[in-house]
Coordinates of C-alpha atoms in Angstrom, one line a residue:
Chain I
M1 CA -91.4 60.4 49.1
V2 CA -88.6 60.4 46.2
P3 CA -89.3 63.5 43.9
T4 CA -89.9 62.6 40.2
D5 CA -91.6 66.0 38.8
F6 CA -88.7 67.6 37.4
Q7 CA -88.4 71.0 35.5
S8 CA -85.4 70.2 33.6
S9 CA -85.9 69.7 30.0
Q10 CA -85.3 65.9 28.6
D11 CA -84.1 64.3 25.6
E12 CA -83.6 60.5 24.8
T13 CA -81.0 58.4 23.4
D14 CA -80.6 54.8 22.4
D15 CA -78.0 53.5 24.8
L16 CA -75.9 54.3 27.4
T17 CA -73.0 55.1 25.3
A18 CA -74.8 57.3 23.2
A19 CA -76.3 59.1 26.3
I20 CA -72.6 59.8 27.6
E21 CA -71.8 61.2 24.1
M22 CA -74.8 63.4 24.0
Y23 CA -73.8 64.8 27.4
Y24 CA -70.2 65.5 25.5
S25 CA -71.8 67.0 22.3
K26 CA -73.8 69.4 24.5
G27 CA -70.7 70.7 26.3
W28 CA -72.2 69.5 29.8
T29 CA -68.9 67.7 30.9
D30 CA -65.7 68.9 32.3
G31 CA -64.1 66.5 29.6
L32 CA -64.1 63.3 31.6
P33 CA -67.3 61.0 30.9
V34 CA -70.3 61.4 33.2
V35 CA -72.9 59.3 34.6
P36 CA -76.1 59.6 32.7
P37 CA -78.7 60.5 35.6
T38 CA -82.1 58.9 35.7
E39 CA -85.2 60.0 37.4
K40 CA -84.5 57.7 40.1
S41 CA -80.9 58.9 40.6
I42 CA -81.8 62.7 40.7
G43 CA -84.8 62.1 43.0
A44 CA -82.4 60.0 45.5
M45 CA -79.9 62.9 45.4
I46 CA -82.6 65.5 46.0
E47 CA -84.0 63.4 48.9
A48 CA -80.7 62.7 50.5
G49 CA -80.3 66.5 50.9
G50 CA -83.7 66.8 52.2
L51 CA -84.6 69.1 49.7
E52 CA -87.7 70.0 47.3
S53 CA -86.7 70.2 43.7
G54 CA -87.4 73.9 43.1
K55 CA -85.5 74.8 46.4
E56 CA -83.0 77.7 45.7
I57 CA -79.9 76.8 47.0
T58 CA -78.0 80.1 46.2
F59 CA -78.6 83.0 43.7
I60 CA -75.6 84.3 41.7
A61 CA -76.4 88.0 41.5
E62 CA -74.0 88.9 38.7
R63 CA -75.3 86.2 36.6
Q64 CA -79.0 86.4 37.8
I65 CA -78.7 82.6 38.2
S66 CA -80.8 80.5 40.8
V67 CA -79.2 77.6 41.6
T68 CA -81.9 75.0 42.4
A69 CA -81.6 71.5 44.2
E70 CA -82.8 69.8 40.8
K71 CA -80.0 71.2 38.9
V72 CA -77.5 70.7 41.7
A73 CA -78.8 67.0 41.9
I74 CA -78.5 66.4 38.1
N75 CA -74.8 67.7 38.1
A76 CA -74.1 65.8 41.2
V77 CA -75.1 62.5 39.6
L78 CA -73.3 63.3 36.5
A79 CA -70.1 63.8 38.8
G80 CA -70.6 60.0 40.0
C81 CA -71.8 61.3 43.6
K82 CA -73.3 59.0 45.9
P83 CA -76.9 60.5 47.3
E84 CA -75.2 60.8 50.7
Y85 CA -72.9 63.5 49.6
M86 CA -75.5 65.7 48.2
P87 CA -75.4 68.0 52.0
V88 CA -71.7 68.6 51.3
I89 CA -72.3 69.4 47.8
V90 CA -75.4 71.9 48.8
A91 CA -73.4 73.6 51.7
A92 CA -70.5 74.1 49.3
I93 CA -72.8 75.8 46.8
E94 CA -74.5 77.8 49.6
A95 CA -70.8 78.9 50.7
I96 CA -69.7 79.9 47.3
G97 CA -72.8 82.0 46.9
D98 CA -71.9 84.0 50.0
P99 CA -71.1 87.5 49.3
R100 CA -67.8 87.3 51.2
Y101 CA -66.8 84.7 48.7
N102 CA -67.6 87.0 46.0
Y103 CA -68.1 84.3 43.5
H104 CA -68.1 86.4 40.2
G105 CA -64.3 87.5 41.0
P106 CA -62.3 84.3 41.7
A107 CA -64.5 82.6 38.8
T108 CA -64.0 84.9 36.1
S109 CA -60.3 86.2 36.7
T110 CA -57.1 85.3 34.6
S111 CA -55.7 83.8 37.7
G112 CA -57.4 80.7 37.5
S113 CA -58.3 79.7 41.0
A114 CA -60.3 76.6 41.9
V115 CA -62.9 76.0 44.8
L116 CA -60.8 74.2 47.5
I117 CA -63.4 72.5 49.5
L118 CA -62.3 71.5 53.2
V119 CA -64.6 69.2 55.0
N120 CA -64.7 69.2 58.8
G121 CA -66.5 67.1 61.3
P122 CA -68.0 63.5 61.7
I123 CA -69.1 63.4 58.1
T124 CA -65.8 62.8 56.9
H125 CA -65.7 59.5 58.6
D126 CA -69.2 58.8 57.4
L127 CA -68.7 59.5 53.8
G128 CA -65.0 58.4 53.6
I129 CA -63.2 61.7 52.6
N130 CA -59.5 61.4 52.3
C131 CA -57.7 63.4 55.0
G132 CA -54.5 61.3 54.7
G133 CA -51.7 60.1 52.1
N134 CA -52.2 61.4 48.5
L135 CA -54.4 64.0 50.0
F136 CA -54.7 66.2 46.8
A137 CA -54.8 63.4 44.3
D138 CA -56.8 60.3 42.9
G139 CA -58.4 57.2 44.6
W140 CA -61.4 58.6 46.8
R141 CA -64.8 58.5 45.5
A142 CA -65.9 61.3 47.8
N143 CA -63.2 63.7 47.3
A144 CA -63.0 63.2 43.5
T145 CA -67.0 63.5 42.9
I146 CA -68.0 66.1 45.7
G147 CA -65.3 68.4 44.0
R148 CA -66.3 67.6 40.6
A149 CA -70.2 68.2 41.4
V150 CA -69.5 71.7 42.5
R151 CA -67.3 72.3 39.4
L152 CA -70.0 71.1 37.3
V153 CA -72.4 73.3 38.9
M154 CA -70.4 76.1 38.2
R155 CA -69.9 75.4 34.4
N156 CA -73.4 74.1 33.7
V157 CA -75.8 76.1 36.1
I158 CA -73.7 79.2 36.7
G159 CA -72.0 79.4 33.4
T160 CA -68.3 79.4 34.1
L161 CA -67.2 78.1 31.1
P162 CA -63.6 78.5 30.1
G163 CA -62.9 81.2 27.5
R164 CA -66.3 82.8 28.3
L165 CA -67.0 83.7 31.8
D166 CA -64.0 81.7 33.0
R167 CA -60.9 83.5 31.6
S168 CA -58.3 81.6 33.3
S169 CA -54.8 81.9 31.8
L170 CA -53.7 78.6 33.1
G171 CA -56.0 77.3 35.8
H172 CA -54.9 74.2 37.6
G173 CA -55.9 70.7 38.0
G174 CA -57.9 71.6 41.3
K175 CA -60.5 72.9 38.6
Y176 CA -61.5 69.2 38.2
T177 CA -61.9 68.5 41.8
F178 CA -60.4 70.0 45.0
C179 CA -62.0 68.4 48.1
I180 CA -60.0 67.4 51.3
A181 CA -60.8 66.6 55.0
E182 CA -59.1 67.6 58.1
N183 CA -57.3 64.9 60.0
E184 CA -59.0 65.7 63.2
E185 CA -58.4 62.4 64.9
E186 CA -54.6 62.5 64.6
S187 CA -54.3 66.2 64.6
P188 CA -52.9 67.8 68.1
W189 CA -54.7 71.0 67.0
T190 CA -58.2 72.6 67.2
P191 CA -60.0 71.8 63.9
V192 CA -60.9 74.6 61.3
H193 CA -64.7 74.5 61.9
V194 CA -64.2 74.8 65.6
E195 CA -61.7 77.7 65.4
R196 CA -64.6 79.3 63.3
G197 CA -67.3 78.7 66.1
F198 CA -68.7 75.4 65.2
H199 CA -69.1 72.7 67.6
R200 CA -66.9 69.7 66.8
E201 CA -69.9 67.4 66.4
Q202 CA -71.0 69.6 63.7
S203 CA -69.8 68.9 60.0
T204 CA -68.8 72.0 57.8
V205 CA -67.4 73.0 54.4
T206 CA -65.1 75.8 54.1
V207 CA -64.7 77.1 50.8
F208 CA -61.5 79.0 49.6
A209 CA -60.8 80.4 46.1
A210 CA -57.4 78.8 45.7
M211 CA -54.4 78.5 43.5
A212 CA -52.4 75.2 43.2
P213 CA -50.9 73.6 46.1
H214 CA -47.3 74.3 46.7
Q215 CA -45.5 71.6 48.3
F216 CA -42.3 72.0 50.0
S217 CA -39.9 69.4 51.9
N218 CA -38.0 69.7 54.9
Q219 CA -36.3 66.5 56.5
L220 CA -33.1 68.1 58.3
S221 CA -34.9 70.2 61.1
N222 CA -36.8 68.9 64.2
T223 CA -38.1 71.7 65.5
A224 CA -41.3 74.0 64.6
E225 CA -39.0 76.9 63.9
G226 CA -37.1 75.1 61.3
V227 CA -39.9 73.6 59.5
L228 CA -41.9 76.8 59.5
S229 CA -38.9 78.8 58.5
T230 CA -38.9 76.6 55.3
A231 CA -42.6 77.0 54.7
C232 CA -42.2 80.8 55.2
A233 CA -39.3 80.8 52.8
H234 CA -41.4 79.3 50.2
M235 CA -44.2 81.3 50.7
R236 CA -42.7 84.9 51.2
I237 CA -42.7 85.8 47.6
S238 CA -45.4 83.7 46.4
A239 CA -47.8 86.2 45.9
G240 CA -46.4 88.2 43.2
V241 CA -47.7 91.7 43.0
G242 CA -50.7 91.1 44.7
R243 CA -50.0 90.7 48.4
G244 CA -53.0 90.5 50.9
A245 CA -54.7 87.1 50.2
Q246 CA -55.9 84.4 52.6
Y247 CA -53.6 81.2 52.5
F248 CA -53.9 77.8 53.5
L249 CA -51.1 76.0 55.2
V250 CA -51.6 72.2 55.2
I251 CA -49.3 70.4 57.5
A252 CA -48.9 66.6 57.0
G253 CA -48.0 64.0 59.4
E254 CA -44.2 64.4 60.1
H255 CA -44.2 67.9 60.1
M256 CA -47.3 68.1 62.2
R257 CA -45.8 65.9 65.0
V258 CA -42.5 68.0 64.9
I259 CA -44.3 71.3 65.3
A260 CA -46.6 70.1 68.0
N261 CA -43.8 68.4 70.0
D262 CA -42.4 72.1 70.4
G263 CA -45.7 73.2 71.7
F264 CA -46.8 75.3 68.9
S265 CA -50.6 75.7 68.6
K266 CA -52.4 76.9 65.1
D267 CA -52.2 80.5 66.7
D268 CA -48.4 80.2 67.2
I269 CA -47.8 78.9 63.7
R270 CA -50.1 81.7 62.4
R271 CA -48.2 84.4 64.3
F272 CA -44.8 82.7 63.3
C273 CA -45.6 82.6 59.7
F274 CA -47.1 86.1 59.7
E275 CA -44.0 87.5 61.0
H276 CA -41.5 85.5 58.8
T277 CA -43.3 85.9 55.5
Q278 CA -42.8 89.6 55.3
T279 CA -40.6 91.0 52.5
S280 CA -39.0 94.2 52.1
H281 CA -40.2 96.6 49.6
A282 CA -36.6 96.6 48.0
E283 CA -36.7 92.7 47.6
L284 CA -40.3 93.0 45.9
K285 CA -39.0 95.8 43.8
R286 CA -35.7 93.7 42.7
I287 CA -37.9 91.0 41.5
H288 CA -40.2 93.3 39.9
V289 CA -43.4 92.8 41.6
M290 CA -43.6 96.2 43.0
P291 CA -43.2 99.2 40.9
G292 CA -40.8 101.9 41.3
E293 CA -37.2 102.6 42.0
I294 CA -35.2 101.0 44.9
G295 CA -34.8 103.7 47.8
P296 CA -32.7 103.3 50.9
E297 CA -35.8 103.0 53.1
D298 CA -37.0 100.2 51.0
E299 CA -34.5 98.1 52.7
T300 CA -36.4 98.2 55.8
R301 CA -39.7 99.0 54.8
M302 CA -41.6 95.4 55.0
S303 CA -44.8 94.1 53.6
H304 CA -46.9 91.5 55.1
L305 CA -47.8 88.3 52.9
F306 CA -51.4 88.1 54.2
P307 CA -53.2 90.7 56.0
A308 CA -53.5 89.5 59.7
P309 CA -52.4 86.2 61.4
E310 CA -55.9 84.8 61.1
D311 CA -55.8 84.7 57.3
L312 CA -53.4 81.8 57.4
I313 CA -55.9 79.0 57.8
V314 CA -53.9 75.9 59.0
V315 CA -55.1 72.5 58.3
A316 CA -53.8 69.0 59.8
A317 CA -53.9 66.7 56.6
G318 CA -51.8 64.6 54.4
G319 CA -49.6 61.3 54.9
R320 CA -48.2 60.0 58.1
A321 CA -44.9 59.6 56.7
G322 CA -43.0 62.0 54.7
V323 CA -41.4 65.3 55.0
Q324 CA -43.8 67.3 52.7
S325 CA -46.2 69.9 53.6
A326 CA -48.2 72.4 51.4
Y327 CA -49.1 76.1 51.3
I328 CA -52.1 77.1 49.0
P329 CA -52.2 81.0 48.1
G330 CA -55.8 82.3 48.1
W331 CA -56.8 84.3 44.8
G332 CA -56.9 88.1 45.0
T333 CA -56.9 89.9 48.4
R334 CA -58.9 89.0 51.5
K335 CA -61.2 92.1 50.5
S336 CA -61.8 90.4 47.2
S337 CA -62.5 86.9 48.4
E338 CA -62.4 85.2 51.5
S339 CA -63.0 81.7 52.9
V340 CA -66.2 80.9 54.0
T341 CA -67.5 78.1 56.3
K342 CA -71.1 76.7 56.5
E343 CA -72.7 73.9 58.3
I344 CA -73.5 70.6 56.3
R345 CA -77.3 70.0 57.3
Q346 CA -78.1 66.6 57.2
P347 CA -81.9 65.6 56.8
Chain B
M1 CA -78.6 54.7 42.4
A2 CA -79.7 54.0 39.0
T3 CA -80.0 50.1 38.4
K4 CA -79.8 48.1 34.9
E5 CA -83.5 48.3 34.6
D6 CA -83.6 52.1 35.0
Y7 CA -81.1 52.5 32.0
M8 CA -82.8 49.5 29.9
E9 CA -86.1 51.3 30.2
N10 CA -85.1 55.0 29.7
F11 CA -82.0 56.7 28.4
K12 CA -83.3 60.1 29.2
I13 CA -80.9 63.1 29.0
F14 CA -81.5 65.6 31.7
D15 CA -80.5 69.2 30.8
P16 CA -77.9 70.3 33.6
T17 CA -77.8 74.0 32.8
T18 CA -79.8 76.9 33.9
E19 CA -81.1 79.9 31.7
V20 CA -80.3 83.2 32.8
K21 CA -83.1 85.3 34.0
E22 CA -83.7 88.0 31.6
Q23 CA -83.3 91.5 32.8
T24 CA -83.7 94.8 31.0
I25 CA -81.3 97.7 32.0
D26 CA -82.2 101.0 30.7
F27 CA -79.6 103.2 29.5
V28 CA -79.9 106.7 29.8
P29 CA -79.4 108.8 26.4
R30 CA -76.0 109.7 25.1
P31 CA -75.3 113.5 25.8
P32 CA -75.0 115.2 22.5
S33 CA -72.1 117.0 23.9
L34 CA -69.6 117.0 26.7
S35 CA -69.7 120.7 27.2
N36 CA -70.1 121.9 30.9
L37 CA -70.8 118.3 32.0
R38 CA -69.2 116.6 35.0
I39 CA -67.2 113.5 35.0
G40 CA -67.4 110.6 37.4
L41 CA -64.4 108.5 37.0
V42 CA -64.5 104.8 38.3
E43 CA -61.2 103.5 39.5
N44 CA -60.9 99.7 39.8
T45 CA -57.9 99.3 41.9
K46 CA -55.6 98.0 39.2
F47 CA -52.1 99.5 38.9
N48 CA -52.1 102.8 36.9
S49 CA -56.0 102.9 36.2
D50 CA -56.1 106.2 38.4
T51 CA -53.3 107.5 36.2
L52 CA -55.1 106.6 32.9
L53 CA -58.6 107.7 34.0
L54 CA -57.2 111.0 35.0
K55 CA -55.6 111.4 31.7
I56 CA -58.8 110.9 30.1
A57 CA -60.5 113.4 32.5
A58 CA -58.0 116.1 31.5
I59 CA -58.8 115.3 27.6
L60 CA -62.0 115.4 28.2
E61 CA -62.1 118.8 30.0
K62 CA -59.6 120.3 27.8
Q63 CA -60.8 119.1 24.3
Y64 CA -64.4 118.7 25.0
G65 CA -65.5 121.2 27.5
A66 CA -66.1 119.0 30.5
Q67 CA -66.6 120.7 33.8
G68 CA -64.5 118.9 36.4
H69 CA -64.3 115.4 37.6
I70 CA -64.3 113.1 40.8
L71 CA -62.3 109.9 41.3
R72 CA -63.6 107.1 43.1
S73 CA -62.1 103.7 43.8
K74 CA -64.3 100.4 44.1
R75 CA -63.2 98.4 47.0
T76 CA -61.6 95.7 44.8
S77 CA -61.3 95.2 41.0
G78 CA -63.7 92.1 41.3
S79 CA -66.6 93.9 43.3
P80 CA -69.4 96.1 42.1
V81 CA -69.0 99.8 42.7
D82 CA -70.4 100.9 46.3
Q83 CA -73.9 102.0 46.6
D84 CA -72.7 105.3 48.3
V85 CA -70.3 106.0 45.2
I86 CA -73.5 105.3 42.8
E87 CA -75.6 107.8 44.8
E88 CA -72.6 110.4 44.8
F89 CA -72.1 110.0 41.2
T90 CA -76.0 110.3 40.5
A91 CA -76.2 113.5 42.4
W92 CA -73.0 115.0 41.2
C93 CA -72.0 113.5 37.6
D94 CA -73.4 114.0 34.3
V95 CA -71.5 110.9 32.9
A96 CA -69.2 108.2 34.2
V97 CA -66.1 106.7 32.7
A98 CA -65.2 103.0 33.8
G99 CA -63.2 100.3 32.5
I100 CA -61.8 96.8 33.2
G101 CA -58.4 95.2 32.6
D102 CA -55.0 95.7 33.9

């Protein structure tokens, strides 16, 4: 039965426009108009998640906030989600509440990360989550609204509001929405969720405290080493003073084929990038992201970009045509926040 | 999803926010003096935070009579202090100095 007995306080307005304006006036939107929920649409969202209204999805200890199914459902409707998206949103909320993600750090930091949501498994086809061209951008309802729903939960339920709990200096566009799928159908490699111990038939979300995507191009090389050398050159000094974060490397169609044609697995890509993103202490000091005078030994003392090869999460996604791929630096260090994968449970 | 009839009948506004659970934190009384008290320093891993805290400890010892200090680091700046450090401070220290920022 569709639940209708809600705990949330309610108000009334005269018409739809007034309702939208009221959500604005209360500070309950991300700056874009919202879809005003009804009892029916909230109930449908909760039912699609196989949940009870009062079910706790996660608890954010630093805020002493219990995130309930009802609040997630209201925000999902506000974001424009279809009910069938609810299990994905719930899994993402569970994941950002996982201690390994360490919600409070990336949510409050001046660094201004967003929650990147990577969806794997059959649900990506069922919901039409884009894994192809215009990957990080507009045009797909599932990508646009799932990521937006998670952000609205962060704002409205957990209180992660800019200038208050969220102290981002700049932030980036991914804070509106940042949801992608892996192109498992065309990928020559093992999908992320299978690498992390799930079956290919399971569906998962992986959340990652992510800075903005950095695109790089290479249309000259037809070897794995050539394309990955370009990637590494772009990544090498991208961490600033704080080395030790996890990174995403999103490899699109043409690069995917070039790299795979040379027999590189995801592990080979990780090993190559781990070695080739090292930077000398001398260079880090020259560009003023490491303190101290440059000593003779600094020319040969090397610092890795990320802690270990497995801290590069390699994703096959993006358009078939084009010679662009992207890397995404993580927030902080792996010790302070790491990517977390959760199964999407469908009722 | 909502139909035209749902909206025609009912323009309810549902509050999407959650109230923070109230919690009470008891503070220990502020000591009247630092004389002969032991200082715990919480280092947050940011550049120079240890240097700053040690300078503060030196002032507290030299000018205010504190009796020694220990400095312990958090795992990361964004993490709470580990429980074993809290227990060590509880057992050994009379006052603690912590801070945030770069």
